[in-house]
PDB file of C-alpha atoms in Angstrom:
ATOM      1  CA  MET A  59     -20.426 -33.880  51.695  1.00 68.00           C
ATOM      2  CA  SER A  60     -23.416 -32.240  49.907  1.00 82.00           C
ATOM      3  CA  PHE A  61     -24.679 -33.845  46.676  1.00 89.00           C
ATOM      4  CA  TYR A  62     -26.782 -32.198  44.000  1.00 89.00           C
ATOM      5  CA  THR A  63     -29.105 -33.815  41.634  1.00 91.00           C
ATOM      6  CA  VAL A  64     -28.956 -33.196  37.754  1.00 91.00           C
ATOM      7  CA  GLY A  65     -32.114 -31.072  38.052  1.00 92.00           C
ATOM      8  CA  LYS A  66     -30.688 -28.996  40.922  1.00 92.00           C
ATOM      9  CA  VAL A  67     -27.453 -28.575  39.118  1.00 92.00           C
ATOM     10  CA  ALA A  68     -29.206 -27.452  35.964  1.00 92.00           C
ATOM     11  CA  LYS A  69     -31.325 -24.859  37.974  1.00 92.00           C
ATOM     12  CA  MET A  70     -28.294 -23.491  39.686  1.00 90.00           C
ATOM     13  CA  SER A  71     -26.076 -23.193  36.498  1.00 89.00           C
ATOM     14  CA  GLY A  72     -28.567 -22.466  33.761  1.00 91.00           C
ATOM     15  CA  VAL A  73     -27.193 -25.352  31.810  1.00 91.00           C
ATOM     16  CA  SER A  74     -29.886 -27.762  30.609  1.00 93.00           C
ATOM     17  CA  LYS A  75     -30.205 -31.374  31.926  1.00 92.00           C
ATOM     18  CA  ARG A  76     -29.487 -32.660  28.175  1.00 93.00           C
ATOM     19  CA  THR A  77     -26.260 -30.714  28.212  1.00 93.00           C
ATOM     20  CA  LEU A  78     -25.197 -32.161  31.717  1.00 93.00           C
ATOM     21  CA  HIS A  79     -26.030 -35.527  30.370  1.00 93.00           C
ATOM     22  CA  HIS A  80     -23.821 -34.873  27.273  1.00 92.00           C
ATOM     23  CA  TYR A  81     -20.925 -33.682  29.229  1.00 92.00           C
ATOM     24  CA  HIS A  82     -21.220 -36.901  31.369  1.00 92.00           C
ATOM     25  CA  ASP A  83     -21.339 -39.130  28.197  1.00 91.00           C
ATOM     26  CA  ILE A  84     -18.133 -37.642  26.745  1.00 90.00           C
ATOM     27  CA  GLY A  85     -16.298 -37.861  30.176  1.00 90.00           C
ATOM     28  CA  LEU A  86     -16.069 -34.003  30.559  1.00 89.00           C
ATOM     29  CA  LEU A  87     -18.092 -33.711  33.766  1.00 91.00           C
ATOM     30  CA  VAL A  88     -18.546 -37.134  35.463  1.00 91.00           C
ATOM     31  CA  PRO A  89     -20.851 -36.955  38.393  1.00 91.00           C
ATOM     32  CA  GLU A  90     -19.474 -38.122  41.789  1.00 89.00           C
ATOM     33  CA  GLY A  91     -21.825 -40.901  42.107  1.00 88.00           C
ATOM     34  CA  CYS A  92     -25.517 -42.137  41.658  1.00 88.00           C
ATOM     35  CA  SER A  93     -28.362 -42.410  44.116  1.00 84.00           C
ATOM     36  CA  GLU A  94     -30.015 -45.767  44.907  1.00 81.00           C
ATOM     37  CA  SER A  95     -32.744 -44.869  42.371  1.00 84.00           C
ATOM     38  CA  GLY A  96     -29.843 -44.370  39.600  1.00 84.00           C
ATOM     39  CA  TYR A  97     -29.923 -40.566  39.432  1.00 87.00           C
ATOM     40  CA  ARG A  98     -26.517 -38.798  38.867  1.00 91.00           C
ATOM     41  CA  LEU A  99     -25.281 -36.965  41.980  1.00 92.00           C
ATOM     42  CA  TYR A 100     -22.921 -33.972  41.560  1.00 93.00           C
ATOM     43  CA  SER A 101     -20.534 -32.892  44.415  1.00 91.00           C
ATOM     44  CA  SER A 102     -19.083 -29.414  45.161  1.00 88.00           C
ATOM     45  CA  GLN A 103     -16.069 -30.233  43.207  1.00 86.00           C
ATOM     46  CA  ASN A 104     -18.159 -31.207  40.286  1.00 90.00           C
ATOM     47  CA  LEU A 105     -19.697 -27.749  40.479  1.00 89.00           C
ATOM     48  CA  LEU A 106     -16.372 -26.126  40.389  1.00 83.00           C
ATOM     49  CA  VAL A 107     -15.377 -28.033  37.233  1.00 87.00           C
ATOM     50  CA  LEU A 108     -18.698 -27.002  35.786  1.00 90.00           C
ATOM     51  CA  GLN A 109     -17.850 -23.426  36.506  1.00 84.00           C
ATOM     52  CA  GLN A 110     -14.553 -23.904  34.637  1.00 82.00           C
ATOM     53  CA  ILE A 111     -16.299 -25.483  31.632  1.00 88.00           C
ATOM     54  CA  LEU A 112     -18.852 -22.768  31.284  1.00 87.00           C
ATOM     55  CA  LEU A 113     -15.994 -20.182  31.456  1.00 80.00           C
ATOM     56  CA  TYR A 114     -14.071 -21.786  28.692  1.00 83.00           C
ATOM     57  CA  ARG A 115     -17.280 -22.089  26.532  1.00 85.00           C
ATOM     58  CA  GLN A 116     -17.927 -18.495  26.835  1.00 80.00           C
ATOM     59  CA  CYS A 117     -14.488 -17.958  25.345  1.00 77.00           C
ATOM     60  CA  GLY A 118     -15.409 -20.093  22.345  1.00 78.00           C
ATOM     61  CA  MET A 119     -13.309 -23.024  23.349  1.00 81.00           C
ATOM     62  CA  PRO A 120     -14.276 -26.393  21.834  1.00 86.00           C
ATOM     63  CA  LEU A 121     -15.326 -29.109  24.306  1.00 88.00           C
ATOM     64  CA  SER A 122     -12.194 -31.339  23.088  1.00 86.00           C
ATOM     65  CA  GLU A 123      -9.987 -28.535  24.454  1.00 83.00           C
ATOM     66  CA  ILE A 124     -11.848 -27.981  27.685  1.00 85.00           C
ATOM     67  CA  LYS A 125     -11.724 -31.685  28.479  1.00 85.00           C
ATOM     68  CA  LEU A 126      -7.960 -31.431  28.248  1.00 81.00           C
ATOM     69  CA  LEU A 127      -7.795 -28.433  30.411  1.00 78.00           C
ATOM     70  CA  VAL A 128      -9.785 -30.014  33.180  1.00 78.00           C
ATOM     71  CA  THR A 129      -7.807 -33.155  33.341  1.00 74.00           C
ATOM     72  CA  ASN A 130      -4.230 -32.200  32.202  1.00 67.00           C
ATOM     73  CA  SER A 131      -1.333 -30.926  34.359  1.00 70.00           C
ATOM     74  CA  ALA A 132      -0.714 -27.239  35.183  1.00 69.00           C
ATOM     75  CA  GLU A 133       1.736 -26.998  32.650  1.00 76.00           C
ATOM     76  CA  GLU A 134      -0.397 -28.315  29.823  1.00 72.00           C
ATOM     77  CA  HIS A 135      -3.126 -26.228  31.197  1.00 69.00           C
ATOM     78  CA  VAL A 136      -0.974 -23.094  30.724  1.00 76.00           C
ATOM     79  CA  ALA A 137      -0.164 -23.962  27.081  1.00 78.00           C
ATOM     80  CA  LEU A 138      -3.867 -24.508  26.206  1.00 71.00           C
ATOM     81  CA  LEU A 139      -4.891 -21.306  27.851  1.00 73.00           C
ATOM     82  CA  THR A 140      -2.101 -19.401  26.033  1.00 82.00           C
ATOM     83  CA  ASN A 141      -3.282 -20.632  22.692  1.00 79.00           C
ATOM     84  CA  GLN A 142      -6.819 -19.493  23.462  1.00 75.00           C
ATOM     85  CA  GLN A 143      -5.380 -16.092  24.646  1.00 81.00           C
ATOM     86  CA  GLU A 144      -3.963 -15.649  21.214  1.00 84.00           C
ATOM     87  CA  ARG A 145      -6.980 -16.862  19.533  1.00 80.00           C
ATOM     88  CA  LEU A 146      -9.086 -14.357  21.522  1.00 80.00           C
ATOM     89  CA  ASN A 147      -6.641 -11.351  20.735  1.00 85.00           C
ATOM     90  CA  GLN A 148      -7.088 -12.270  17.044  1.00 84.00           C
ATOM     91  CA  GLN A 149     -10.975 -11.954  17.434  1.00 82.00           C
ATOM     92  CA  ILE A 150     -10.648  -8.856  19.426  1.00 87.00           C
ATOM     93  CA  ILE A 151      -8.703  -7.202  16.425  1.00 86.00           C
ATOM     94  CA  MET A 152     -11.027  -8.597  13.990  1.00 84.00           C
ATOM     95  CA  HIS A 153     -14.130  -7.206  16.065  1.00 85.00           C
ATOM     96  CA  GLN A 154     -12.360  -3.752  16.394  1.00 84.00           C
ATOM     97  CA  SER A 155     -11.806  -3.538  12.585  1.00 80.00           C
ATOM     98  CA  GLN A 156     -15.612  -4.545  12.123  1.00 79.00           C
ATOM     99  CA  LEU A 157     -16.677  -1.795  14.530  1.00 83.00           C
ATOM    100  CA  ARG A 158     -14.674   0.916  12.759  1.00 77.00           C
ATOM    101  CA  THR A 159     -16.212  -0.199   9.472  1.00 74.00           C
ATOM    102  CA  LEU A 160     -19.773  -0.243  11.047  1.00 77.00           C
ATOM    103  CA  GLN A 161     -19.182   3.281  12.455  1.00 74.00           C
ATOM    104  CA  LYS A 162     -17.968   4.565   9.061  1.00 70.00           C
ATOM    105  CA  THR A 163     -21.189   3.225   7.507  1.00 68.00           C
ATOM    106  CA  ILE A 164     -23.192   4.811  10.353  1.00 71.00           C
ATOM    107  CA  ASN A 165     -21.809   8.141   9.736  1.00 67.00           C
ATOM    108  CA  ARG A 166     -22.433   8.055   5.861  1.00 63.00           C
ATOM    109  CA  LEU A 167     -25.938   6.885   6.287  1.00 65.00           C
ATOM    110  CA  LYS A 168     -26.373   9.765   8.817  1.00 65.00           C
ATOM    111  CA  GLY A 169     -24.792  12.253   6.777  1.00 59.00           C
ATOM    112  CA  ASP A 170     -22.299  13.122   9.445  1.00 53.00           C
ATOM    113  CA  ASN A 171     -19.312  12.266   7.109  1.00 50.00           C
ATOM    114  CA  MET A 172     -20.290  15.153   4.928  1.00 51.00           C
ATOM    115  CA  ALA A 173     -21.327  17.710   7.575  1.00 53.00           C
ATOM    116  CA  ILE A 174     -18.395  19.835   8.025  1.00 58.00           C
ATOM    117  CA  THR A 175     -18.980  23.413   9.110  1.00 57.00           C
ATOM    118  CA  ASP A 176     -17.011  26.494   8.437  1.00 55.00           C
ATOM    119  CA  ASN A 177     -16.036  26.729  12.119  1.00 58.00           C
ATOM    120  CA  GLU A 178     -14.613  23.155  12.010  1.00 58.00           C
ATOM    121  CA  LEU A 179     -12.436  24.160   9.212  1.00 54.00           C
ATOM    122  CA  TYR A 180     -10.666  26.748  11.424  1.00 56.00           C
ATOM    123  CA  GLU A 181     -11.226  25.432  14.742  1.00 55.00           C
ATOM    124  CA  GLY A 182      -7.494  24.937  15.489  1.00 52.00           C
ATOM    125  CA  PHE A 183      -7.075  28.680  15.699  1.00 49.00           C
ATOM    126  CA  GLY A 184      -9.558  28.966  18.544  1.00 49.00           C
ATOM    127  CA  GLU A 185     -11.207  32.440  18.915  1.00 49.00           C
ATOM    128  CA  LYS A 186      -9.249  33.534  15.831  1.00 50.00           C
ATOM    129  CA  ALA A 187     -10.912  31.260  13.409  1.00 49.00           C
ATOM    130  CA  GLU A 188     -13.411  33.471  11.993  1.00 56.00           C
ATOM    131  CA  ILE A 189     -11.008  36.333  11.868  1.00 54.00           C
ATOM    132  CA  ILE A 190      -8.617  34.198   9.769  1.00 51.00           C
ATOM    133  CA  ARG A 191     -11.388  32.877   7.507  1.00 52.00           C
ATOM    134  CA  GLN A 192     -12.518  36.426   6.746  1.00 57.00           C
ATOM    135  CA  GLU A 193      -8.976  37.789   6.086  1.00 54.00           C
ATOM    136  CA  ALA A 194      -8.416  34.963   3.798  1.00 56.00           C
ATOM    137  CA  LEU A 195     -11.673  35.782   1.951  1.00 51.00           C
ATOM    138  CA  ASP A 196     -10.709  39.387   1.537  1.00 57.00           C
ATOM    139  CA  LYS A 197      -7.380  38.559   0.092  1.00 55.00           C
ATOM    140  CA  TYR A 198      -8.061  35.526  -1.978  1.00 51.00           C
ATOM    141  CA  GLY A 199     -11.856  35.455  -2.551  1.00 55.00           C
ATOM    142  CA  SER A 200     -13.005  32.526  -4.528  1.00 54.00           C
ATOM    143  CA  ASP A 201      -9.661  30.592  -4.118  1.00 60.00           C
ATOM    144  CA  VAL A 202     -10.630  30.114  -0.445  1.00 57.00           C
ATOM    145  CA  GLU A 203     -14.107  29.131  -1.229  1.00 63.00           C
ATOM    146  CA  LYS A 204     -12.808  26.592  -3.606  1.00 68.00           C
ATOM    147  CA  VAL A 205     -10.505  25.062  -0.891  1.00 65.00           C
ATOM    148  CA  GLU A 206     -13.278  24.943   1.600  1.00 63.00           C
ATOM    149  CA  LYS A 207     -15.590  23.152  -0.887  1.00 68.00           C
ATOM    150  CA  HIS A 208     -12.810  20.642  -1.742  1.00 63.00           C
ATOM    151  CA  ILE A 209     -12.301  19.812   1.926  1.00 64.00           C
ATOM    152  CA  LYS A 210     -15.980  19.432   2.597  1.00 63.00           C
ATOM    153  CA  SER A 211     -16.368  17.038  -0.409  1.00 65.00           C
ATOM    154  CA  LYS A 212     -13.826  14.720   0.988  1.00 65.00           C
ATOM    155  CA  GLY A 213     -15.786  14.211   4.182  1.00 64.00           C
ATOM    156  CA  ARG A 214     -15.339  14.561   7.866  1.00 66.00           C
ATOM    157  CA  GLU A 215     -13.250  11.381   8.183  1.00 70.00           C
ATOM    158  CA  ASN A 216     -10.579  12.763   5.817  1.00 71.00           C
ATOM    159  CA  TRP A 217     -10.780  16.226   7.221  1.00 69.00           C
ATOM    160  CA  MET A 218     -10.076  14.790  10.794  1.00 75.00           C
ATOM    161  CA  ASP A 219      -7.105  12.740   9.447  1.00 80.00           C
ATOM    162  CA  SER A 220      -5.724  15.844   7.655  1.00 79.00           C
ATOM    163  CA  LYS A 221      -6.113  17.908  10.861  1.00 81.00           C
ATOM    164  CA  LYS A 222      -4.159  15.307  12.775  1.00 86.00           C
ATOM    165  CA  GLU A 223      -1.406  15.101  10.253  1.00 89.00           C
ATOM    166  CA  GLY A 224      -1.064  18.885  10.388  1.00 88.00           C
ATOM    167  CA  GLU A 225      -0.723  18.851  14.210  1.00 90.00           C
ATOM    168  CA  LEU A 226       1.664  15.974  14.129  1.00 92.00           C
ATOM    169  CA  ILE A 227       4.010  17.844  11.836  1.00 93.00           C
ATOM    170  CA  ALA A 228       3.980  20.768  14.065  1.00 92.00           C
ATOM    171  CA  LYS A 229       4.528  18.799  17.146  1.00 93.00           C
ATOM    172  CA  GLU A 230       7.432  16.914  15.723  1.00 94.00           C
ATOM    173  CA  LEU A 231       9.003  19.923  14.188  1.00 94.00           C
ATOM    174  CA  SER A 232       8.752  21.728  17.797  1.00 93.00           C
ATOM    175  CA  LEU A 233      11.124  19.040  18.963  1.00 94.00           C
ATOM    176  CA  LEU A 234      13.812  20.079  16.356  1.00 95.00           C
ATOM    177  CA  VAL A 235      13.955  23.819  17.185  1.00 93.00           C
ATOM    178  CA  ASN A 236      17.514  23.485  18.187  1.00 94.00           C
ATOM    179  CA  LEU A 237      18.508  22.301  14.656  1.00 94.00           C
ATOM    180  CA  THR A 238      19.047  24.391  11.555  1.00 94.00           C
ATOM    181  CA  ALA A 239      16.777  24.571   8.478  1.00 94.00           C
ATOM    182  CA  ASP A 240      18.916  22.460   6.395  1.00 94.00           C
ATOM    183  CA  ASP A 241      19.011  19.478   8.736  1.00 94.00           C
ATOM    184  CA  GLU A 242      17.805  16.184   7.160  1.00 94.00           C
ATOM    185  CA  SER A 243      15.333  15.720  10.006  1.00 93.00           C
ATOM    186  CA  VAL A 244      13.794  19.166   9.574  1.00 94.00           C
ATOM    187  CA  GLN A 245      13.607  18.736   5.745  1.00 95.00           C
ATOM    188  CA  LYS A 246      11.837  15.587   5.990  1.00 94.00           C
ATOM    189  CA  LEU A 247       9.178  17.292   7.892  1.00 95.00           C
ATOM    190  CA  VAL A 248       9.123  19.939   5.357  1.00 94.00           C
ATOM    191  CA  ILE A 249       8.253  17.531   2.697  1.00 94.00           C
ATOM    192  CA  ARG A 250       5.441  16.202   4.936  1.00 93.00           C
ATOM    193  CA  GLN A 251       4.175  19.788   5.073  1.00 91.00           C
ATOM    194  CA  LEU A 252       4.221  20.221   1.480  1.00 92.00           C
ATOM    195  CA  ARG A 253       2.471  16.973   0.837  1.00 90.00           C
ATOM    196  CA  TRP A 254      -0.067  18.037   3.523  1.00 87.00           C
ATOM    197  CA  LEU A 255      -0.664  21.381   1.921  1.00 85.00           C
ATOM    198  CA  GLU A 256      -1.165  19.878  -1.515  1.00 84.00           C
ATOM    199  CA  SER A 257      -4.048  17.674  -0.145  1.00 81.00           C
ATOM    200  CA  PHE A 258      -6.029  20.960   0.101  1.00 77.00           C
ATOM    201  CA  TYR A 259      -4.715  22.976  -3.083  1.00 76.00           C
ATOM    202  CA  PRO A 260      -2.165  23.076  -5.828  1.00 79.00           C
ATOM    203  CA  VAL A 261       1.147  24.437  -4.324  1.00 83.00           C
ATOM    204  CA  SER A 262       3.327  26.355  -6.567  1.00 85.00           C
ATOM    205  CA  GLN A 263       6.841  27.596  -5.491  1.00 89.00           C
ATOM    206  CA  GLU A 264       5.738  31.014  -5.151  1.00 87.00           C
ATOM    207  CA  ARG A 265       2.565  29.948  -3.053  1.00 84.00           C
ATOM    208  CA  PHE A 266       4.976  27.727  -0.853  1.00 89.00           C
ATOM    209  CA  ARG A 267       7.363  30.792  -0.396  1.00 90.00           C
ATOM    210  CA  GLY A 268       4.257  32.940   0.503  1.00 87.00           C
ATOM    211  CA  LEU A 269       3.102  30.612   3.138  1.00 88.00           C
ATOM    212  CA  ALA A 270       6.716  30.320   4.571  1.00 91.00           C
ATOM    213  CA  ASP A 271       6.605  34.006   5.221  1.00 91.00           C
ATOM    214  CA  LEU A 272       2.939  34.022   6.450  1.00 86.00           C
ATOM    215  CA  TYR A 273       3.920  31.508   9.173  1.00 90.00           C
ATOM    216  CA  VAL A 274       6.290  34.148  10.802  1.00 91.00           C
ATOM    217  CA  ASP A 275       4.463  37.477   9.599  1.00 88.00           C
ATOM    218  CA  ASP A 276       1.040  36.587  10.711  1.00 82.00           C
ATOM    219  CA  SER A 277       0.741  36.422  14.513  1.00 83.00           C
ATOM    220  CA  LYS A 278      -2.084  34.222  14.315  1.00 80.00           C
ATOM    221  CA  PHE A 279      -0.282  31.411  12.351  1.00 84.00           C
ATOM    222  CA  LYS A 280       3.039  32.141  14.332  1.00 89.00           C
ATOM    223  CA  ASP A 281       0.992  31.438  17.612  1.00 88.00           C
ATOM    224  CA  PHE A 282      -0.558  28.307  16.266  1.00 85.00           C
ATOM    225  CA  TYR A 283       2.992  26.671  15.603  1.00 91.00           C
ATOM    226  CA  ASP A 284       4.723  28.304  18.665  1.00 92.00           C
ATOM    227  CA  LYS A 285       2.207  26.960  20.909  1.00 90.00           C
ATOM    228  CA  HIS A 286       4.093  23.714  20.790  1.00 88.00           C
ATOM    229  CA  ALA A 287       7.424  25.358  21.421  1.00 92.00           C
ATOM    230  CA  ASN A 288       8.973  28.821  20.701  1.00 93.00           C
ATOM    231  CA  GLY A 289      10.856  29.072  17.448  1.00 94.00           C
ATOM    232  CA  THR A 290       8.653  26.316  15.760  1.00 94.00           C
ATOM    233  CA  ALA A 291       7.159  28.738  13.302  1.00 94.00           C
ATOM    234  CA  LYS A 292      10.439  30.413  12.490  1.00 95.00           C
ATOM    235  CA  LEU A 293      12.207  27.033  11.917  1.00 95.00           C
ATOM    236  CA  LEU A 294       9.260  25.901   9.574  1.00 95.00           C
ATOM    237  CA  SER A 295       9.561  29.106   7.616  1.00 94.00           C
ATOM    238  CA  GLU A 296      13.266  29.007   7.181  1.00 95.00           C
ATOM    239  CA  ALA A 297      13.136  25.333   6.302  1.00 95.00           C
ATOM    240  CA  MET A 298      10.415  25.857   3.589  1.00 94.00           C
ATOM    241  CA  LEU A 299      12.474  28.751   2.034  1.00 94.00           C
ATOM    242  CA  TYR A 300      15.460  26.525   2.115  1.00 94.00           C
ATOM    243  CA  PHE A 301      13.598  23.648   0.468  1.00 94.00           C
ATOM    244  CA  ALA A 302      12.250  25.885  -2.141  1.00 92.00           C
ATOM    245  CA  ASP A 303      15.699  27.299  -3.001  1.00 91.00           C
ATOM    246  CA  ILE A 304      17.326  23.760  -3.521  1.00 89.00           C
ATOM    247  CA  ASN A 305      14.647  21.838  -5.303  1.00 86.00           C
ATOM    248  CA  GLU A 306      13.229  22.141  -8.772  1.00 78.00           C
ATOM    249  CA  TRP A 307       9.447  22.822  -8.548  1.00 75.00           C
ATOM    250  CA  ASN A 308       7.266  20.409  -9.996  1.00 63.00           C
ATOM    251  CA  HIS A 309       4.788  19.702  -7.279  1.00 53.00           C
ATOM    252  CA  THR A 310       1.202  19.788  -8.396  1.00 45.00           C
ATOM    253  CA  ASN A 311      -2.034  18.501  -6.820  1.00 41.00           C
ATOM    254  CA  GLN A 312      -5.569  17.444  -7.951  1.00 38.00           C
ATOM    255  CA  ASP A 313      -7.934  19.952  -9.356  1.00 37.00           C
TER     256      ASP A 313
END
């Protein structure tokens, strides 16, 4: 059997002699024996135990628990490792949250959060984006510019969240094309659609009805919704008109 001095083990493992002495003193890593001169001698089995200790230390486990791990039964070993796993999962969640916060801060400092281009506002319509914007400007003029300004003022992060919500509504509605406009599931999505629209501009009953017609009369908007499933735009339009017919209109939005 091969034996290694404390100096040799320290060099191989990167652990200082002082730490190895400490592990010995607390009974965590007891050398296999001593030389005639009184020097500690470590066996190959000691090295395997040291490897386990270093692994657990990297996981943030205290020495008191590591000592139990290297001496306890397999069942007790599993219980301690499970506790450590839960602890690490909590740390991962915390670090992920910290990373998101850091990224938001970096984006703000770089100015990325405010740098929304006109193309990005309409990119969901692909090559038709600029055509849609120009048609909107020709028809509604300064109202469109106010909406664009409002969106840009809320920053890139909020805009990305808004885009995601619009896509989710369309996708979820596409799964209900076999239902009627008055179905409860469909109407719940209409309410989400209204709230989504109100995040951009005030939505009067007249404007809501106008949008309902636009989604089927304008091929660009119809294609945008029907890309998920044929009939999505028609169902959304009919459901919006039904909603407007049966509800008193008191929906307003921020300036």
